Coordinates of C-alpha atoms in Angstrom, one line a residue:
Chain A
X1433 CA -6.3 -4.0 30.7
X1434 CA -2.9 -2.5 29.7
X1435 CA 0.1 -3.9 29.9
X1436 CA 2.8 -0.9 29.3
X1437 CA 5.4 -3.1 31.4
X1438 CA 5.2 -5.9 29.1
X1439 CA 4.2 -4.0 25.8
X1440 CA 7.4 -1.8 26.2
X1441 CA 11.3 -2.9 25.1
X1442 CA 10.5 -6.4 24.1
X1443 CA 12.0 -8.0 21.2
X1444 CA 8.4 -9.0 19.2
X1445 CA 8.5 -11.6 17.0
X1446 CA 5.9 -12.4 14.2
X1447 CA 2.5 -11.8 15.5
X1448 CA 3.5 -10.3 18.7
X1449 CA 2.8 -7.5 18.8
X1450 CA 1.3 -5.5 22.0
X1451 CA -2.2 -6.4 21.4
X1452 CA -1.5 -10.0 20.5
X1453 CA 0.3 -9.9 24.1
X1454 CA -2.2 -8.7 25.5
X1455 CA -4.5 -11.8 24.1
X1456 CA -2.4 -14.3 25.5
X1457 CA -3.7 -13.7 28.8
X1458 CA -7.3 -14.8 27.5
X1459 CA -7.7 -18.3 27.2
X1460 CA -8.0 -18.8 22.9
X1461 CA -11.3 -20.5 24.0
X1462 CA -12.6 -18.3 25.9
X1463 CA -12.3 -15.4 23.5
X1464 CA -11.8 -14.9 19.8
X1465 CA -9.3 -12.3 17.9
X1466 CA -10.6 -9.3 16.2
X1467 CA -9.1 -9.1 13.0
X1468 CA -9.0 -6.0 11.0
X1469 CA -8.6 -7.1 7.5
X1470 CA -8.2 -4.4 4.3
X1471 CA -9.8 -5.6 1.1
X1472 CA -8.0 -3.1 -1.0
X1473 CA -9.8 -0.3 -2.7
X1474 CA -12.7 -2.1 -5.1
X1475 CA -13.6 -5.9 -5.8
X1476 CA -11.6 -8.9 -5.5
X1477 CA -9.0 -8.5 -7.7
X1478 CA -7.4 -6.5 -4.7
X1479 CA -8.0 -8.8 -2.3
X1480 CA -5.1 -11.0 -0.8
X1481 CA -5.2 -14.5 -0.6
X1482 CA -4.4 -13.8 3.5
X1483 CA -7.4 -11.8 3.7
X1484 CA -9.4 -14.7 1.9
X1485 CA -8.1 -17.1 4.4
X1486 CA -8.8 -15.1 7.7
X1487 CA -12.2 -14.4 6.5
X1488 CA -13.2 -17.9 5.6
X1489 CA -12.1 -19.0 9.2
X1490 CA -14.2 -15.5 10.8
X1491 CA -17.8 -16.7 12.1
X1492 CA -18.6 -13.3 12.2
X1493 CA -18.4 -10.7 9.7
X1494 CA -18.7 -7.4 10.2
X1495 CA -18.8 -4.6 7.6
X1496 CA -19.2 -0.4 7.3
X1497 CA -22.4 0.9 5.7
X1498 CA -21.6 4.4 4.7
X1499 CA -23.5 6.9 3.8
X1500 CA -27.6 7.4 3.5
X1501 CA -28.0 4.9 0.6
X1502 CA -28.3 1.6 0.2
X1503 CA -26.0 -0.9 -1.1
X1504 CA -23.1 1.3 -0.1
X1505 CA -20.6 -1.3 1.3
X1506 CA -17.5 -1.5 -1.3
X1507 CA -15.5 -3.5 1.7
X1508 CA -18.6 -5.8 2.1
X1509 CA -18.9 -6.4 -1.7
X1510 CA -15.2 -7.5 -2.3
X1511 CA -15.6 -10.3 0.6
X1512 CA -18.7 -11.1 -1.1
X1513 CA -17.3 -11.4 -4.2
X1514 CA -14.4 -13.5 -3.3
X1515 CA -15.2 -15.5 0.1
X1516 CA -18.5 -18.1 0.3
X1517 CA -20.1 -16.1 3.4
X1518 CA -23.0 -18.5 3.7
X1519 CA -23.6 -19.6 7.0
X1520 CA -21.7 -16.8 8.5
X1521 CA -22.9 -13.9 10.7
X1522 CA -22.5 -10.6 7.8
X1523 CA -23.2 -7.5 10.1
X1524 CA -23.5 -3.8 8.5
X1525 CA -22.4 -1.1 11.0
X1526 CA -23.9 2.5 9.9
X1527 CA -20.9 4.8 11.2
X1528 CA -21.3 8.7 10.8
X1529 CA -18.1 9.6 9.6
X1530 CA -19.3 13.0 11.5
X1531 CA -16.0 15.2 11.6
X1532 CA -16.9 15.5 15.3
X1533 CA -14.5 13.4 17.4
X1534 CA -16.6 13.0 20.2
X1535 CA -19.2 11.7 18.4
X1536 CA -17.7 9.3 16.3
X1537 CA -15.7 7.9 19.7
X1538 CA -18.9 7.1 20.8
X1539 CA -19.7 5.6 18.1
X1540 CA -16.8 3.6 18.0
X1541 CA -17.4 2.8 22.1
X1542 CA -20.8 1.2 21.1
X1543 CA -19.7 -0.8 18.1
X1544 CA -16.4 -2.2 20.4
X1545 CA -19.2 -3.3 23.3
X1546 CA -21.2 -5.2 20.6
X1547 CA -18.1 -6.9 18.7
X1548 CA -17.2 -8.3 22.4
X1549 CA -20.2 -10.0 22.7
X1550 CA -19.3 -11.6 19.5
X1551 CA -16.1 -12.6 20.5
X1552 CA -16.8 -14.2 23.1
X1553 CA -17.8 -16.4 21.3
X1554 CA -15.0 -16.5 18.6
X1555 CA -13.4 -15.0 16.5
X1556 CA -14.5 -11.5 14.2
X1557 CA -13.8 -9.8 11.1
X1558 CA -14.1 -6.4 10.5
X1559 CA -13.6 -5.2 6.8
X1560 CA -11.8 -1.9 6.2
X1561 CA -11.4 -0.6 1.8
X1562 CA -7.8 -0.1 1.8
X1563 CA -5.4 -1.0 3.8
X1564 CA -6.4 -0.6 7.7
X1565 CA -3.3 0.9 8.7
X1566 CA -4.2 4.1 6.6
X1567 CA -7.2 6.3 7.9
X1568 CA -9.0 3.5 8.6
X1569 CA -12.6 3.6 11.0
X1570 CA -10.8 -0.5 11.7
X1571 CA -7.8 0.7 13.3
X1572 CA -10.2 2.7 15.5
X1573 CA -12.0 0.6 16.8
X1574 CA -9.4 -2.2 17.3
X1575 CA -7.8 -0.1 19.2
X1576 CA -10.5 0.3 21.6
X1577 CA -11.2 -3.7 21.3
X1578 CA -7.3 -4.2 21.9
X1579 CA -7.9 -1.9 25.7
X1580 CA -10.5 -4.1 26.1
X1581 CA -8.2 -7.3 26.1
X1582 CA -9.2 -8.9 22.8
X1583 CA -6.2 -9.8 20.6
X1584 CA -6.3 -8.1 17.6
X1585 CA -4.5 -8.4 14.5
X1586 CA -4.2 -6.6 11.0
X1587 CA -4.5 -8.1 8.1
X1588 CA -2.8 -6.0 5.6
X1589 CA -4.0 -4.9 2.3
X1590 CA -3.6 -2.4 -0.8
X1591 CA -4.1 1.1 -0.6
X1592 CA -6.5 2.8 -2.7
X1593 CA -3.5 5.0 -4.0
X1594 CA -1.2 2.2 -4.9
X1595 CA -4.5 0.9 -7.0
X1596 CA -4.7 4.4 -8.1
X1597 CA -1.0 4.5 -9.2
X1598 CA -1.0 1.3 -10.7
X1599 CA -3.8 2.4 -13.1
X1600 CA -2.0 5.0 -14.7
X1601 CA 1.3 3.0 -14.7
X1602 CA 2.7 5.7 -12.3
X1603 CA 6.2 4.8 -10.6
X1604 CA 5.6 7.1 -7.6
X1605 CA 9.6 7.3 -7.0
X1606 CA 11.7 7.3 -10.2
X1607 CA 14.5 8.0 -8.1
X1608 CA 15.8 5.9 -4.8
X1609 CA 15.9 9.6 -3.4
X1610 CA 12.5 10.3 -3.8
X1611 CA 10.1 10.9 -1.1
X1612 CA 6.1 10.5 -1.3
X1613 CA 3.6 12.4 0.9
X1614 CA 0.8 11.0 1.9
X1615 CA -1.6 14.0 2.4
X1616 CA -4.7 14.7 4.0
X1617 CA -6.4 17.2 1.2
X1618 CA -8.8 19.3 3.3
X1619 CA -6.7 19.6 6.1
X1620 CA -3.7 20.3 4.5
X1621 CA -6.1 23.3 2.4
X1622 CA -7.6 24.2 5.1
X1623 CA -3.8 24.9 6.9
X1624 CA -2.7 27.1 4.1
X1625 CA 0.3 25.1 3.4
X1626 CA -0.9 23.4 0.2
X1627 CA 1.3 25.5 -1.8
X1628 CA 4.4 24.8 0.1
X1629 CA 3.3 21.3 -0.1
X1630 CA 3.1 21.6 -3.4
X1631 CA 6.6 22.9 -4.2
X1632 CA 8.1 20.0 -2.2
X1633 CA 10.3 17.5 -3.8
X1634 CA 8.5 14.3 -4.1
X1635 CA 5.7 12.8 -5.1
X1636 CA 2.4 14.0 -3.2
X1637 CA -0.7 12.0 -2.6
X1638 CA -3.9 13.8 -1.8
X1639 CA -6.5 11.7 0.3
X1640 CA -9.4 12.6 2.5
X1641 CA -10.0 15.8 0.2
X1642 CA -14.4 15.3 0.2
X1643 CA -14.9 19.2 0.5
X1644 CA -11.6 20.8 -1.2
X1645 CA -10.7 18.9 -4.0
X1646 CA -11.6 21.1 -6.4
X1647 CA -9.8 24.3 -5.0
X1648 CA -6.9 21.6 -4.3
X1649 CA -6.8 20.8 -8.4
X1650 CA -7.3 24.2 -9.3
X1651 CA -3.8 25.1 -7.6
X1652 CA -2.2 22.0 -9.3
X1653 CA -2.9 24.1 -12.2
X1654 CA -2.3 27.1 -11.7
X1655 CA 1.0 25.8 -11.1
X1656 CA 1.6 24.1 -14.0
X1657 CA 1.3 20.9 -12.6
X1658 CA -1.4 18.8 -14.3
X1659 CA 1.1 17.6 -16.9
X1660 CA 2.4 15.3 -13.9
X1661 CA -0.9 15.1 -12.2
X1662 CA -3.8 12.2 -12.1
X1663 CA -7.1 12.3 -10.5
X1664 CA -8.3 8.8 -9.8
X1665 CA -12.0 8.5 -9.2
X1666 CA -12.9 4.9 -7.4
X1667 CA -9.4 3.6 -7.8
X1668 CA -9.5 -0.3 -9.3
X1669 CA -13.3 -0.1 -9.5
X1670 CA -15.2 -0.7 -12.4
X1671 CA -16.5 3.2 -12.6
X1672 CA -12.9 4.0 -12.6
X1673 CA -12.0 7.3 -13.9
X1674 CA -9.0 9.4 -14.4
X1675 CA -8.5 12.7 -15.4
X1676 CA -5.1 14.3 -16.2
X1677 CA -2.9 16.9 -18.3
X1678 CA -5.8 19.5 -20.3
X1679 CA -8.5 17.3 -19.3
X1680 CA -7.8 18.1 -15.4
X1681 CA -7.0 21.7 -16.3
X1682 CA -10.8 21.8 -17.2
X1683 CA -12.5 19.4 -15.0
X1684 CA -16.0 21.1 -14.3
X1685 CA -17.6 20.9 -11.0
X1686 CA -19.4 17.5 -11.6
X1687 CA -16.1 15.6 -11.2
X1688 CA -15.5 16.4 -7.6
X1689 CA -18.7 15.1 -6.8
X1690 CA -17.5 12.0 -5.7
X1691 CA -14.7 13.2 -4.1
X1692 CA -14.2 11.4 -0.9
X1693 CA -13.4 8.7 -2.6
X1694 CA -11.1 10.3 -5.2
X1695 CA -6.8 10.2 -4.9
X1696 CA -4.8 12.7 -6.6
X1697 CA -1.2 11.8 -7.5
X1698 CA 0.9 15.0 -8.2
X1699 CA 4.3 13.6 -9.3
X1700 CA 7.6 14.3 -9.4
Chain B
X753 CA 6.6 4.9 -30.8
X754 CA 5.8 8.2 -28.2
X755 CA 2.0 9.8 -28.8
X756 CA 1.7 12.8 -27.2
X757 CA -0.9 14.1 -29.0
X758 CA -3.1 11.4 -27.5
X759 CA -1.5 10.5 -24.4
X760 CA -1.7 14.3 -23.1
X761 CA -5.4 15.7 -22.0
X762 CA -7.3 12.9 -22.7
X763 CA -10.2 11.9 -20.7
X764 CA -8.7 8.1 -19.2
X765 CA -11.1 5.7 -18.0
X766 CA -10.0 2.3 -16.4
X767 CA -7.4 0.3 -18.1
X768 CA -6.8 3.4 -20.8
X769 CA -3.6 4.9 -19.3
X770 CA -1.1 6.3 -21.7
X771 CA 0.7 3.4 -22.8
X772 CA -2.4 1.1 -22.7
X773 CA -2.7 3.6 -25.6
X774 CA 0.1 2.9 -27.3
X775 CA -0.6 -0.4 -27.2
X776 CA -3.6 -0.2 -28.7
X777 CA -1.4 0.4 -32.0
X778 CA -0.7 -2.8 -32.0
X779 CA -2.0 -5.9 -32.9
X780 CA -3.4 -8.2 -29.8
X781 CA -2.6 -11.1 -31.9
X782 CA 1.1 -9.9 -32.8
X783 CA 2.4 -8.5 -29.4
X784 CA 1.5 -9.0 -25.7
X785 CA 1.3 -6.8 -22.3
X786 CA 3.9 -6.0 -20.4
X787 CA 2.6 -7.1 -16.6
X788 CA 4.5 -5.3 -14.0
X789 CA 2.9 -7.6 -11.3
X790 CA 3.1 -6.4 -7.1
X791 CA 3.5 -9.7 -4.7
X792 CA 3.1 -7.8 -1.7
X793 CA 6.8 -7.9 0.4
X794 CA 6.5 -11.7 1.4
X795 CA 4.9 -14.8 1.0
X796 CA 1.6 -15.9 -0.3
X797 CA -0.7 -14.3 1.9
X798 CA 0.4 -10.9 0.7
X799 CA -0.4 -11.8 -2.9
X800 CA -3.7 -10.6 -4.8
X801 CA -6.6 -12.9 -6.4
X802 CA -5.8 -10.1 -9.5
X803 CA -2.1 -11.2 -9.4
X804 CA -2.9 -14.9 -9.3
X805 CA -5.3 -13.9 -12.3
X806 CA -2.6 -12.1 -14.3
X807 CA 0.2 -14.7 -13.3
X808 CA -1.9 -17.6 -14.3
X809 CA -2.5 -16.5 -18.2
X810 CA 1.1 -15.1 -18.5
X811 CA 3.6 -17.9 -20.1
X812 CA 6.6 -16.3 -19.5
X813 CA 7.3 -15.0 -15.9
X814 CA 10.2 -12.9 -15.1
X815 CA 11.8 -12.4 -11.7
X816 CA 14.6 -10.4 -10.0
X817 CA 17.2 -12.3 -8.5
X818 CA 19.3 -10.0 -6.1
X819 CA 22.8 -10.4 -4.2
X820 CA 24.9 -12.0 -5.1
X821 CA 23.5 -15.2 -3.1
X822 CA 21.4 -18.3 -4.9
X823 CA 17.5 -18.3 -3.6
X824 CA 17.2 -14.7 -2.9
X825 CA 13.9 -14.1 -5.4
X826 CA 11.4 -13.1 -2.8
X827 CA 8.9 -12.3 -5.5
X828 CA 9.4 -15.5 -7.0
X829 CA 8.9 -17.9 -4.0
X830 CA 6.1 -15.5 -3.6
X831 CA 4.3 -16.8 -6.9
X832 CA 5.0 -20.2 -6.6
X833 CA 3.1 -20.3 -3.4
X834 CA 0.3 -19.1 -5.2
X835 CA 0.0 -20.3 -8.5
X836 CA 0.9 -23.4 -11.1
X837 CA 3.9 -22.4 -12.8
X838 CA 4.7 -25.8 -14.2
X839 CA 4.1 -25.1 -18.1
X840 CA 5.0 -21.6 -17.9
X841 CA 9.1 -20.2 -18.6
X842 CA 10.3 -18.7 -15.2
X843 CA 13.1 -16.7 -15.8
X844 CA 15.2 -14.9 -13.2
X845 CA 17.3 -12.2 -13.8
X846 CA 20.5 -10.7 -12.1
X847 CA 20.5 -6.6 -11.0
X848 CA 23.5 -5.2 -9.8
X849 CA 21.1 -2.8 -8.0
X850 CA 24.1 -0.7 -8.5
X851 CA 23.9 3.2 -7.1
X852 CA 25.6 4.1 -10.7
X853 CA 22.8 5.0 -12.6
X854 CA 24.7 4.7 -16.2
X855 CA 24.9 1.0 -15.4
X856 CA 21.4 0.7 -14.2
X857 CA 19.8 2.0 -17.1
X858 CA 22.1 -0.2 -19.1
X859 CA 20.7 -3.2 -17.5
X860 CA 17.3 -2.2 -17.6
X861 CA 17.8 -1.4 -21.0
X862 CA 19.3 -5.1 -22.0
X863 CA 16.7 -7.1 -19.9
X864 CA 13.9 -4.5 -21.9
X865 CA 14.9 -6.0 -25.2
X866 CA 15.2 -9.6 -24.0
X867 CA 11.3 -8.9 -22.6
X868 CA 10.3 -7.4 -26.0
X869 CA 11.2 -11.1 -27.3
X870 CA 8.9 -12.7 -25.4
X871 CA 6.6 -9.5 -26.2
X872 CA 6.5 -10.4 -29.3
X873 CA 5.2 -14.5 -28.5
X874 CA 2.5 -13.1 -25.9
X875 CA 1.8 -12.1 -22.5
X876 CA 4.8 -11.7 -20.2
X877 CA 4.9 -10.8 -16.2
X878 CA 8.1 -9.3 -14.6
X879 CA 7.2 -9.7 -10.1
X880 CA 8.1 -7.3 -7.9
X881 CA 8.5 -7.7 -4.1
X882 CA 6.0 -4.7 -2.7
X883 CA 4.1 -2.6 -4.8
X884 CA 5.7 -1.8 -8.2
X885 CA 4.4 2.1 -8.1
X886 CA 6.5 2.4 -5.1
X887 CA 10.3 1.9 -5.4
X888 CA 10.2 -0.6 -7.6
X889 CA 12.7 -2.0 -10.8
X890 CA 9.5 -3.0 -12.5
X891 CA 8.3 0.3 -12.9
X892 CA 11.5 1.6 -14.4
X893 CA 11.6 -1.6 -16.5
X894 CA 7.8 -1.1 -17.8
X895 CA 8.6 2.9 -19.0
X896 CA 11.0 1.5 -21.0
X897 CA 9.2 -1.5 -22.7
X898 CA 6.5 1.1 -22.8
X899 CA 8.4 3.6 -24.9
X900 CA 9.1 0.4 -27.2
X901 CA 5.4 0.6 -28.0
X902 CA 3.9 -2.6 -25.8
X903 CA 1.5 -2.4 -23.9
X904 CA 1.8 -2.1 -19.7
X905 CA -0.2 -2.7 -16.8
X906 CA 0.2 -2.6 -13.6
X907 CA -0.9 -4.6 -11.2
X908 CA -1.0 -3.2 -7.7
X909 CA 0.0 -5.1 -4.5
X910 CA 0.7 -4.8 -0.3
X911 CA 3.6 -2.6 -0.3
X912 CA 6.3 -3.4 2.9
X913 CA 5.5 -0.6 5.2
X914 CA 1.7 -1.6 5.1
X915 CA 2.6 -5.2 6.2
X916 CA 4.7 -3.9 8.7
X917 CA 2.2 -1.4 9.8
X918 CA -0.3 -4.3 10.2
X919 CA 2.0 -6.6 12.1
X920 CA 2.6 -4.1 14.6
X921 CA -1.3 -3.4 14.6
X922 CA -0.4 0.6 14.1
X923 CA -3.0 2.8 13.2
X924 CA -0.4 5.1 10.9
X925 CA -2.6 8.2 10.7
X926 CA -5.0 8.3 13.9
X927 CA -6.4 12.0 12.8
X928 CA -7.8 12.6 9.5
X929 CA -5.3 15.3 9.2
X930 CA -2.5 13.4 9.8
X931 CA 0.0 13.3 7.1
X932 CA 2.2 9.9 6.1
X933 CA 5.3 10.5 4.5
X934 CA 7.5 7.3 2.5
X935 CA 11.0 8.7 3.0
X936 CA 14.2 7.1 1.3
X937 CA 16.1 6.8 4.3
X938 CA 19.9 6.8 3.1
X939 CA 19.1 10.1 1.2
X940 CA 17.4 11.6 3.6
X941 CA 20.1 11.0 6.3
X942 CA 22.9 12.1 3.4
X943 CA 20.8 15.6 2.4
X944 CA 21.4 16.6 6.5
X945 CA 17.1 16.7 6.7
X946 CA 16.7 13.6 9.0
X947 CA 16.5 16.3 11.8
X948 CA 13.9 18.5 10.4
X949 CA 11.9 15.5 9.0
X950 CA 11.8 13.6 12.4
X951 CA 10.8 17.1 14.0
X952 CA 8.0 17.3 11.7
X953 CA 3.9 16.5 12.2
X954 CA 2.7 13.2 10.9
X955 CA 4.1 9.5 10.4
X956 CA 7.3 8.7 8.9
X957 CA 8.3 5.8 7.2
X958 CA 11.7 5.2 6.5
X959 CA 13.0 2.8 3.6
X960 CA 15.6 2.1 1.3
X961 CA 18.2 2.1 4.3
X962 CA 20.8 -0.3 3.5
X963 CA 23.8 1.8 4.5
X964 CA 22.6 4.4 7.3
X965 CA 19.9 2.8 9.4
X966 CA 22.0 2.7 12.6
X967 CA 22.7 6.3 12.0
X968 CA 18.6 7.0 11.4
X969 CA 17.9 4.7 14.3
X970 CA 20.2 6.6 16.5
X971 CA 18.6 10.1 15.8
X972 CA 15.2 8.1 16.6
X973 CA 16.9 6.7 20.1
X974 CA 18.0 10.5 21.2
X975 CA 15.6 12.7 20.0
X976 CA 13.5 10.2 22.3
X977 CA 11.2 9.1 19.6
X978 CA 11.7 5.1 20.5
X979 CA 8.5 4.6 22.3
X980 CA 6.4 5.0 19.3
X981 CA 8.8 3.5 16.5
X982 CA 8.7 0.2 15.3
X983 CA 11.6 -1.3 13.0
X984 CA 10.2 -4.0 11.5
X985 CA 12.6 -6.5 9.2
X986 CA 11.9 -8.8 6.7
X987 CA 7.8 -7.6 7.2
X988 CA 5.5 -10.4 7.2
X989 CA 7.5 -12.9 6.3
X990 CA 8.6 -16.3 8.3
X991 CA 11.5 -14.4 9.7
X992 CA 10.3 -11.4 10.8
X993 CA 11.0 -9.3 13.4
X994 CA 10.1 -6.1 15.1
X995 CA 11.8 -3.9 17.5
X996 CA 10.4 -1.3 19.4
X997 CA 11.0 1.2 22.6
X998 CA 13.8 -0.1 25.0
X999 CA 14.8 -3.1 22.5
X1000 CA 15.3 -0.7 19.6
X1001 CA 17.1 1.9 21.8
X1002 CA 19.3 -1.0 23.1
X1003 CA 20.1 -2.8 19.3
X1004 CA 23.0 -3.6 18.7
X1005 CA 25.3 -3.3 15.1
X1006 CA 24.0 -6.8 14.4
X1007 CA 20.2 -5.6 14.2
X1008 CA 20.9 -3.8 11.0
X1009 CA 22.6 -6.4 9.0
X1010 CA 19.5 -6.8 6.5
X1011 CA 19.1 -3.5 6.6
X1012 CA 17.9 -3.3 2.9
X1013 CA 14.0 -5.1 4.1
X1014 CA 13.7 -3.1 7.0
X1015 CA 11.3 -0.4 7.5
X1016 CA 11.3 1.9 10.1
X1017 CA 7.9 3.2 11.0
X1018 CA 7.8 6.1 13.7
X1019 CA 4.4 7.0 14.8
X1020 CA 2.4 10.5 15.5

């Protein structure tokens, strides 16, 4: 169901936005909302006290298990941490996060089918580290639940590289001029434009760098840039790391072993 | 106090940024932290359980208070929301958030000294609307205290454009190689690149528009971008609003009268 007539030109007010629209035609007790609520980037010190309140009121919680071990749920671990999720329904979702698109939107397809079962029945909650309107598997897949006529709303959240900022008492833009990049890092690599990238103005923000991040730092470098540069390992988590100036300049191998999860801040 | 020596090439772990560093050259007993503390961009939803944390040991809590109108402290109303202030000083203070930066810095400067008063008795927060890595007074108010030799944190938060993201339900980067960029909108209109950035791959988010957002807006409208930008105003509070497609094409002078809490976000 789409609704591009009514979706299009309209003055939206708080909470109105397409996919709420779209709700409205579903009776609220007939059908539940799909919320896609961040939980920031590691416990529950970044969680808000809207996410907190959404979840308490979710029946049904679902969460991302990612990769082959177990335990691996940071999203799932923060709700834990700060919501009582006794009596609710806590599912884990094992996604891929294969870098083949077909796959993973079949994936996505086949979680979508099984959270409308659950909200038929009320409403759902599916956790997203970060903030779900940044390279989030949530936005996804409420995108697919929004076609399918659910309501949906975002709960907002912080970033991993606002934690990661914070942490080093970075301000991102010392001027009101500045710009900041948010930049896919293996992409980006991959491209050949880092080093045009990298003589920008602005600060830059490397994310989403799990197979170049050391080639990616060894440029920083090379260019004299690690004096203005921080590598943030699990951003506002416990194992927190950072890495910067001479220490960066001779990182070995080991510290880009975690590097999915890793946000380099080049500044200005 | 400045350390180079230590603060350059040193392997950081959580907590142990450079001027946590310097702080550690002073007593605990004698001197408190300087908390630059995010409250996401409105209202107590947007706030942290870490904030609340921080806020509630802090006695003295200081907040902007901008234009020239009373009850315009956002980041304040924010906190009270959210935590027991009764037994703590609240103090607001008055930025000219003046373009000149001589007088800036000389503000900054005056309200660093007063802080390093209340330093000197314990723990003090200074709230920022956002996420004070991003665009924020805090930040340049915690370099300076900093280079007086307290200790700063940071304490990270929702910054606007993810609230407005979220309220729109926008997915900001769809493909992981899709590239966000924060872009100071007034400067970027005056440098003549508003052209070549709209042209450009990725999401663009435009802030800090006070004066030319009509102007931005109109280069949106005719380069036929409308249909996926969002301007969203005043993002997640009680009073906001979102325009998109026909309805932001169509806005009239009036739209952009708050121009300074809008962001526009315009899609991939």
């Amino acid at each position: 169901m789409d609704l591009p007539a009514f979706s299009r030109g309209i003055l939206f007010w708080r909470n109105r936005c397409a996919s709420s629209l779209r709700g409205m035609f579903f009776s609220e007790s007939m059908s539940g909302t799909f919320y896609a609520v961040s939980t920031g980037p590691a416990g529950a010190d970044f969680i808000t006290l809207g996410a907190v309140r959404v979840l308490g009121r979710c029946p049904t919680i679902f969460y991302p298990v990612t990769g082959s071990g177990e335990g691996k749920h940071i999203a799932f671990d923060c709700v834990c941490e700060a919501v009582d999720v006794s009596g609710k329904e806590c599912v884990g979702v094992r996604f891929s996060m294969s870098g083949d698109k077909a796959r993973t939107d079949a994936e996505y397809g086949a979680f979508a089918s099984r959270a409308a079962e659950y909200l038929e029945k009320g409403d759902v909650a599916f956790v997203s580290i970060g903030d779900v309107s940044i390279y989030s598997t949530a936005a996804r897949i409420a995108k697919i639940v929004g076609q399918m006529g659910f309501r949906v709303e975002f709960v907002a959240g912080v970033p991993s590289f606002c934690a990661a900022a914070c942490s080093c008492a970075l301000d991102m833009a010392p001027g009101l001029g500045d710009e900041i990049r948010i930049i896919p890092g293996d992409a980006c690599y991959r491209s050949g434009a880092l080093g045009d990238v990298l003589s920008s103005p602005g600060t830059k923000i490397f994310m989403k760098s799990p197979r170049h991040l050391g080639e990616i730092v060894s440029e920083v470098v090379s260019r004299g840039l690690s004096g203005s540069a921080h590598l943030v390992q699990g951003a506002g988590g416990a194992d927190e790391r950072i890495l910067t100036g001479d220490a960066l300049a001779e990182a070995g191998a080991d510290v880009f072993g975690n590097a999915y999860m890793s946000v380099l801040v080049v500044g200005v």
